[in-house]
């Protein structure tokens, strides 16, 4: 698998799954645009680690919840590079509340960043991918199909993201662009700490048949595969990375043999 | 317009509260600002003043006055640079 000479934009790549994905693609020769929203130092640290792998890294700040900022980000990419091969829609946010407390502001914030941004970014990315056999991967979560406490707004936004992935996958075929999603269960990231603090996630080791939590690298590996030519015939799919959790709700965790 | 007045405008717009009731002693709870209001206010202030406010710093703000003082210190630093 090689992405030499290609350029990827990974939104929200200062931390967690976005950072792991950026580094994975970079390790396979891809130049990377590191997008961040509020924490410049994390984005710059990712960029430094990417450059250490011998490829180019560019940092762009943009709140993908704001259409004007999305346009500005893609204007910068168009001016600096003029092309794009891979777009990974990873940036996500959300308001963790019981559904009766989800007000218009919380709903819009979550949907804008997690779902609307994907549509607007792909519309811009597609123009930069013309004639380049581009690939798009969105990062979803199992909360799109299973119910987790206080996860309603985010879960619904991820369901929209997955539906958009299917529609885009088909409508982008004439443009030669492949679109898929990767969906993970609880991943060991900073974002998960909120759910642990609130007591919603206790010990994922016990609930994952494989006996350990999903790591950002587990997700990144699948993203890289979906971006490769080997995944050419996979279209509009949501690939689940959860160590078997979703297919075995009644199987005790921690069964992996060393 | 002073830094304080600009931040008061932003907070009142985002949390939908009357500017006149925001004093330096007002807590976010008193201003009925929920966690999303606070995040949106931080983002708006960061954009307005072209600064970054780390979450670790924001978590220390006890009231509106702490928020203003932090932004004032950051904008002063920027002016010196």
Tab-separated table of C-alpha atoms in Angstrom:
chain	number	residue	atom	x	y	z
A	1	UNK	CA	0.000	0.000	0.000
A	2	UNK	CA	1.528	3.340	-1.004
A	3	UNK	CA	0.179	6.870	-1.183
A	4	UNK	CA	3.363	8.443	-2.459
A	5	UNK	CA	2.782	11.761	-4.209
A	6	UNK	CA	-0.771	11.987	-2.919
A	7	UNK	CA	-2.316	14.659	-0.724
A	8	UNK	CA	-4.807	14.031	2.100
A	9	UNK	CA	-6.918	16.386	4.186
A	10	UNK	CA	-7.790	14.942	7.601
A	11	UNK	CA	-10.143	17.148	9.601
A	12	UNK	CA	-9.617	17.257	13.357
A	13	UNK	CA	-6.174	15.675	13.081
A	14	UNK	CA	-4.522	17.273	16.105
A	15	UNK	CA	-5.691	14.454	18.339
A	16	UNK	CA	-7.175	10.979	18.556
A	17	UNK	CA	-8.392	9.124	15.471
A	18	UNK	CA	-7.610	12.068	13.166
A	19	UNK	CA	-3.998	12.235	14.318
A	20	UNK	CA	-3.537	8.451	14.038
A	21	UNK	CA	-5.047	8.527	10.531
A	22	UNK	CA	-2.841	11.417	9.437
A	23	UNK	CA	0.262	9.599	10.703
A	24	UNK	CA	-0.769	6.300	9.096
A	25	UNK	CA	-1.294	7.921	5.686
A	26	UNK	CA	1.964	9.872	6.091
A	27	UNK	CA	3.831	6.655	6.896
A	28	UNK	CA	2.629	5.379	3.510
A	29	UNK	CA	4.062	8.409	1.702
A	30	UNK	CA	1.085	10.771	1.688
A	31	UNK	CA	1.401	14.540	2.164
A	32	UNK	CA	-1.054	15.707	4.812
A	33	UNK	CA	-3.152	18.772	5.544
A	34	UNK	CA	-3.715	18.850	9.290
A	35	UNK	CA	-6.950	20.639	10.156
A	36	UNK	CA	-7.756	21.763	13.680
A	37	UNK	CA	-10.356	23.926	15.376
A	38	UNK	CA	-9.106	25.272	18.706
A	39	UNK	CA	-5.842	23.642	19.810
A	40	UNK	CA	-3.027	24.799	17.576
A	41	UNK	CA	-0.303	23.096	19.606
A	42	UNK	CA	-1.776	19.632	19.047
A	43	UNK	CA	-2.043	20.258	15.291
A	44	UNK	CA	1.518	21.533	15.139
A	45	UNK	CA	2.720	18.483	17.041
A	46	UNK	CA	0.940	16.199	14.541
A	47	UNK	CA	2.468	18.179	11.654
A	48	UNK	CA	5.951	17.833	13.156
A	49	UNK	CA	5.528	14.064	13.501
A	50	UNK	CA	4.297	13.877	9.895
A	51	UNK	CA	7.297	15.827	8.616
A	52	UNK	CA	9.599	13.464	10.532
A	53	UNK	CA	8.225	10.714	8.263
A	54	UNK	CA	9.632	12.576	5.263
A	55	UNK	CA	6.437	13.975	3.792
A	56	UNK	CA	4.875	17.429	3.630
A	57	UNK	CA	2.500	18.708	6.330
A	58	UNK	CA	0.380	21.849	6.221
A	59	UNK	CA	-1.676	23.094	9.180
A	60	UNK	CA	-5.011	24.829	8.538
A	61	UNK	CA	-7.314	26.130	11.260
A	62	UNK	CA	-11.035	25.872	10.494
A	63	UNK	CA	-14.228	25.297	12.429
A	64	UNK	CA	-15.956	22.888	10.058
A	65	UNK	CA	-19.261	23.768	11.733
A	66	UNK	CA	-19.082	27.118	9.900
A	67	UNK	CA	-19.615	26.947	6.103
A	68	UNK	CA	-17.578	30.133	5.570
A	69	UNK	CA	-14.606	28.556	7.373
A	70	UNK	CA	-14.926	25.400	5.235
A	71	UNK	CA	-14.796	27.577	2.123
A	72	UNK	CA	-11.756	29.437	3.428
A	73	UNK	CA	-9.986	26.131	4.189
A	74	UNK	CA	-10.618	24.769	0.688
A	75	UNK	CA	-9.644	28.110	-0.889
A	76	UNK	CA	-6.298	27.783	0.910
A	77	UNK	CA	-5.860	24.192	-0.321
A	78	UNK	CA	-6.818	25.197	-3.868
A	79	UNK	CA	-4.329	28.062	-3.874
A	80	UNK	CA	-1.449	26.202	-2.206
A	81	UNK	CA	-1.844	22.785	-3.848
A	82	UNK	CA	-4.603	22.913	-6.469
A	83	UNK	CA	-5.495	19.254	-5.956
A	84	UNK	CA	-6.552	16.692	-3.329
A	85	UNK	CA	-6.536	12.872	-3.376
A	86	UNK	CA	-7.896	11.815	0.013
A	87	UNK	CA	-10.426	13.468	2.294
A	88	UNK	CA	-11.019	12.037	5.772
A	89	UNK	CA	-13.957	13.619	7.566
A	90	UNK	CA	-13.012	13.044	11.181
A	91	UNK	CA	-13.673	16.299	13.073
A	92	UNK	CA	-16.600	15.821	15.419
A	93	UNK	CA	-18.259	17.481	18.352
A	94	UNK	CA	-21.475	17.086	20.230
A	95	UNK	CA	-23.564	17.850	23.214
A	96	UNK	CA	-24.022	14.981	25.655
A	97	UNK	CA	-27.509	15.425	27.067
A	98	UNK	CA	-30.679	13.412	27.609
A	99	UNK	CA	-32.853	13.831	24.526
A	100	UNK	CA	-35.431	16.030	26.291
A	101	UNK	CA	-32.650	18.542	27.037
A	102	UNK	CA	-31.378	18.743	23.446
A	103	UNK	CA	-32.367	22.272	22.408
A	104	UNK	CA	-32.104	23.865	18.967
A	105	UNK	CA	-28.643	25.234	19.659
A	106	UNK	CA	-27.275	21.858	20.798
A	107	UNK	CA	-28.891	20.088	17.829
A	108	UNK	CA	-27.556	22.580	15.287
A	109	UNK	CA	-24.045	22.599	16.773
A	110	UNK	CA	-23.844	18.810	16.623
A	111	UNK	CA	-25.437	18.384	13.188
A	112	UNK	CA	-23.434	21.242	11.661
A	113	UNK	CA	-20.072	19.803	12.702
A	114	UNK	CA	-20.808	16.089	12.353
A	115	UNK	CA	-23.097	15.902	9.323
A	116	UNK	CA	-23.472	19.160	7.380
A	117	UNK	CA	-19.706	19.706	7.302
A	118	UNK	CA	-19.251	16.348	5.567
A	119	UNK	CA	-21.587	17.348	2.736
A	120	UNK	CA	-20.025	20.790	2.286
A	121	UNK	CA	-16.452	19.469	2.463
A	122	UNK	CA	-17.082	16.706	-0.093
A	123	UNK	CA	-18.679	19.226	-2.465
A	124	UNK	CA	-15.484	21.285	-2.333
A	125	UNK	CA	-13.084	18.316	-2.188
A	126	UNK	CA	-14.650	16.710	-5.294
A	127	UNK	CA	-13.580	19.688	-7.403
A	128	UNK	CA	-9.974	19.291	-6.268
A	129	UNK	CA	-10.103	15.530	-6.955
A	130	UNK	CA	-11.072	15.859	-10.637
A	131	UNK	CA	-9.182	13.295	-12.720
A	132	UNK	CA	-7.335	11.964	-9.662
A	133	UNK	CA	-9.414	8.932	-8.524
A	134	UNK	CA	-10.027	10.469	-5.115
A	135	UNK	CA	-11.175	8.717	-1.984
A	136	UNK	CA	-13.337	9.938	0.869
A	137	UNK	CA	-13.748	8.311	4.280
A	138	UNK	CA	-16.051	9.552	7.022
A	139	UNK	CA	-15.545	8.571	10.656
A	140	UNK	CA	-18.743	7.453	12.324
A	141	UNK	CA	-19.552	5.711	15.579
A	142	UNK	CA	-21.678	2.786	16.729
A	143	UNK	CA	-23.959	5.340	18.379
A	144	UNK	CA	-25.520	5.732	14.917
A	145	UNK	CA	-27.299	2.402	15.350
A	146	UNK	CA	-27.135	1.648	19.080
A	147	UNK	CA	-28.470	3.760	21.918
A	148	UNK	CA	-25.956	5.125	24.424
A	149	UNK	CA	-26.883	7.385	27.361
A	150	UNK	CA	-26.851	11.131	26.487
A	151	UNK	CA	-25.632	10.308	22.959
A	152	UNK	CA	-28.871	11.074	21.060
A	153	UNK	CA	-27.759	14.211	19.210
A	154	UNK	CA	-24.379	12.737	18.256
A	155	UNK	CA	-25.848	9.322	17.387
A	156	UNK	CA	-28.408	10.882	15.051
A	157	UNK	CA	-25.744	13.075	13.440
A	158	UNK	CA	-23.625	9.968	12.814
A	159	UNK	CA	-26.620	8.174	11.280
A	160	UNK	CA	-26.972	11.145	8.907
A	161	UNK	CA	-23.247	10.923	8.156
A	162	UNK	CA	-23.540	7.238	7.237
A	163	UNK	CA	-26.587	7.866	5.028
A	164	UNK	CA	-24.723	10.708	3.295
A	165	UNK	CA	-21.798	8.329	2.779
A	166	UNK	CA	-24.084	5.919	0.890
A	167	UNK	CA	-25.640	8.610	-1.313
A	168	UNK	CA	-22.288	10.233	-2.029
A	169	UNK	CA	-20.714	6.861	-2.849
A	170	UNK	CA	-23.155	6.359	-5.693
A	171	UNK	CA	-23.386	9.937	-6.936
A	172	UNK	CA	-19.585	10.305	-6.953
A	173	UNK	CA	-19.018	7.218	-9.135
A	174	UNK	CA	-19.052	9.258	-12.398
A	175	UNK	CA	-16.362	11.487	-10.866
A	176	UNK	CA	-14.205	8.453	-10.033
A	177	UNK	CA	-14.390	9.212	-6.303
A	178	UNK	CA	-14.866	6.375	-3.805
A	179	UNK	CA	-16.723	7.104	-0.555
A	180	UNK	CA	-16.963	4.912	2.557
A	181	UNK	CA	-17.230	5.220	6.333
A	182	UNK	CA	-15.483	3.659	9.301
A	183	UNK	CA	-17.497	3.242	12.459
A	184	UNK	CA	-15.903	2.491	15.799
A	185	UNK	CA	-17.137	1.593	19.249
A	186	UNK	CA	-15.604	3.332	22.265
A	187	UNK	CA	-12.110	4.327	21.138
A	188	UNK	CA	-9.363	5.118	23.588
A	189	UNK	CA	-9.151	8.881	22.940
A	190	UNK	CA	-9.434	12.126	24.903
A	191	UNK	CA	-13.072	12.397	23.797
A	192	UNK	CA	-13.853	9.122	25.572
A	193	UNK	CA	-12.619	10.533	28.870
A	194	UNK	CA	-15.831	12.590	29.097
A	195	UNK	CA	-17.958	9.440	29.003
A	196	UNK	CA	-15.713	7.695	31.532
A	197	UNK	CA	-15.872	10.712	33.888
A	198	UNK	CA	-19.662	10.761	33.583
A	199	UNK	CA	-19.760	7.045	34.372
A	200	UNK	CA	-21.293	5.971	31.030
A	201	UNK	CA	-18.296	3.904	30.000
A	202	UNK	CA	-16.848	1.713	32.701
A	203	UNK	CA	-14.448	-0.893	31.476
A	204	UNK	CA	-14.540	-1.460	27.741
A	205	UNK	CA	-11.994	-4.246	28.137
A	206	UNK	CA	-14.725	-6.326	29.695
A	207	UNK	CA	-17.298	-5.552	27.019
A	208	UNK	CA	-15.036	-6.099	23.997
A	209	UNK	CA	-14.719	-9.779	23.060
A	210	UNK	CA	-11.142	-9.147	21.966
A	211	UNK	CA	-10.288	-8.041	25.489
A	212	UNK	CA	-8.925	-4.602	24.773
A	213	UNK	CA	-10.246	-1.238	23.722
A	214	UNK	CA	-10.212	-0.073	20.126
A	215	UNK	CA	-7.264	2.255	19.551
A	216	UNK	CA	-7.081	5.212	17.160
A	217	UNK	CA	-4.529	3.168	15.178
A	218	UNK	CA	-7.050	0.320	14.720
A	219	UNK	CA	-9.373	2.825	13.037
A	220	UNK	CA	-6.570	4.480	11.050
A	221	UNK	CA	-5.508	1.129	9.558
A	222	UNK	CA	-8.984	0.577	8.111
A	223	UNK	CA	-9.177	4.153	6.795
A	224	UNK	CA	-5.866	3.632	4.975
A	225	UNK	CA	-7.126	0.370	3.480
A	226	UNK	CA	-10.324	2.046	2.242
A	227	UNK	CA	-8.207	4.752	0.594
A	228	UNK	CA	-6.076	2.145	-1.196
A	229	UNK	CA	-6.678	0.677	-4.661
A	230	UNK	CA	-7.254	-2.711	-2.998
A	231	UNK	CA	-10.605	-1.386	-1.717
A	232	UNK	CA	-11.730	-0.319	-5.206
A	233	UNK	CA	-14.999	-2.273	-5.171
A	234	UNK	CA	-16.072	-1.210	-1.671
A	235	UNK	CA	-18.575	1.638	-2.064
A	236	UNK	CA	-20.868	3.371	0.396
A	237	UNK	CA	-20.100	0.928	3.195
A	238	UNK	CA	-19.712	1.584	6.888
A	239	UNK	CA	-16.955	-0.719	8.135
A	240	UNK	CA	-17.247	-1.445	11.840
A	241	UNK	CA	-14.096	-1.555	13.962
A	242	UNK	CA	-15.168	-2.707	17.423
A	243	UNK	CA	-13.312	-5.884	18.330
A	244	UNK	CA	-16.512	-7.875	17.847
A	245	UNK	CA	-18.645	-5.976	20.360
A	246	UNK	CA	-21.632	-5.303	18.124
A	247	UNK	CA	-22.052	-8.889	16.924
A	248	UNK	CA	-21.668	-10.472	20.355
A	249	UNK	CA	-23.690	-8.559	22.945
A	250	UNK	CA	-24.047	-11.673	25.144
A	251	UNK	CA	-20.468	-12.903	24.921
A	252	UNK	CA	-18.236	-12.017	27.876
A	253	UNK	CA	-15.273	-9.780	27.130
A	254	UNK	CA	-11.583	-10.512	27.265
A	255	UNK	CA	-11.322	-13.752	25.306
A	256	UNK	CA	-8.352	-12.965	23.118
A	257	UNK	CA	-5.621	-15.605	23.215
A	258	UNK	CA	-2.111	-14.251	23.348
B	1	UNK	CA	-15.040	49.602	22.380
B	2	UNK	CA	-13.081	48.096	25.277
B	3	UNK	CA	-12.184	44.409	25.462
B	4	UNK	CA	-14.702	44.040	28.287
B	5	UNK	CA	-17.518	45.615	26.270
B	6	UNK	CA	-16.768	43.453	23.244
B	7	UNK	CA	-16.807	40.259	25.324
B	8	UNK	CA	-20.009	41.389	27.059
B	9	UNK	CA	-21.609	41.813	23.615
B	10	UNK	CA	-20.515	38.330	22.528
B	11	UNK	CA	-21.672	36.590	25.730
B	12	UNK	CA	-25.024	38.383	25.724
B	13	UNK	CA	-25.623	37.439	22.069
B	14	UNK	CA	-24.710	33.773	22.569
B	15	UNK	CA	-26.412	33.175	25.932
B	16	UNK	CA	-29.415	35.378	24.994
B	17	UNK	CA	-29.175	37.559	28.081
B	18	UNK	CA	-29.387	41.291	28.605
B	19	UNK	CA	-25.959	42.970	28.552
B	20	UNK	CA	-26.846	45.162	31.514
B	21	UNK	CA	-27.011	42.233	33.938
B	22	UNK	CA	-23.506	40.958	33.129
B	23	UNK	CA	-21.023	42.237	35.699
B	24	UNK	CA	-17.430	41.167	36.289
B	25	UNK	CA	-18.695	39.140	39.241
B	26	UNK	CA	-21.350	37.251	37.231
B	27	UNK	CA	-20.729	33.503	37.067
B	28	UNK	CA	-21.624	31.532	33.932
B	29	UNK	CA	-24.310	29.821	35.973
B	30	UNK	CA	-25.826	33.174	36.967
B	31	UNK	CA	-25.754	34.180	33.303
B	32	UNK	CA	-27.607	30.925	32.575
B	33	UNK	CA	-24.838	29.994	30.145
B	34	UNK	CA	-24.648	26.219	29.625
B	35	UNK	CA	-21.487	24.365	28.587
B	36	UNK	CA	-22.255	24.847	24.877
B	37	UNK	CA	-22.774	28.601	25.400
B	38	UNK	CA	-19.369	28.736	27.082
B	39	UNK	CA	-17.681	26.867	24.213
B	40	UNK	CA	-19.379	29.088	21.633
B	41	UNK	CA	-18.399	32.214	23.572
B	42	UNK	CA	-14.787	31.002	23.742
B	43	UNK	CA	-14.767	30.357	19.987
B	44	UNK	CA	-16.324	33.752	19.211
B	45	UNK	CA	-13.880	35.588	21.489
B	46	UNK	CA	-10.914	33.687	20.026
B	47	UNK	CA	-12.004	34.800	16.568
B	48	UNK	CA	-12.752	38.383	17.553
B	49	UNK	CA	-9.344	38.911	19.190
B	50	UNK	CA	-7.313	36.423	17.136
B	51	UNK	CA	-6.094	34.606	20.240
B	52	UNK	CA	-6.349	31.034	21.528
B	53	UNK	CA	-7.820	30.219	24.907
B	54	UNK	CA	-6.763	26.723	26.025
B	55	UNK	CA	-9.534	24.712	27.740
B	56	UNK	CA	-7.276	24.326	30.781
B	57	UNK	CA	-7.257	28.132	31.173
B	58	UNK	CA	-10.985	28.486	30.477
B	59	UNK	CA	-11.780	25.949	33.188
B	60	UNK	CA	-10.180	28.312	35.719
B	61	UNK	CA	-12.588	31.159	34.967
B	62	UNK	CA	-14.808	31.609	38.023
B	63	UNK	CA	-16.752	34.524	36.579
B	64	UNK	CA	-17.078	36.960	33.677
B	65	UNK	CA	-14.295	39.135	35.135
B	66	UNK	CA	-11.786	36.229	34.998
B	67	UNK	CA	-12.700	35.688	31.341
B	68	UNK	CA	-12.176	39.384	30.540
B	69	UNK	CA	-8.895	39.585	32.483
B	70	UNK	CA	-7.504	36.567	30.639
B	71	UNK	CA	-8.400	38.006	27.231
B	72	UNK	CA	-6.972	41.403	28.222
B	73	UNK	CA	-3.687	39.762	29.246
B	74	UNK	CA	-3.504	37.842	25.956
B	75	UNK	CA	-4.298	40.852	23.776
B	76	UNK	CA	-1.709	42.918	25.696
B	77	UNK	CA	0.874	40.187	25.028
B	78	UNK	CA	-0.042	40.242	21.353
B	79	UNK	CA	0.327	44.037	21.197
B	80	UNK	CA	3.796	43.806	22.764
B	81	UNK	CA	4.905	41.171	20.264
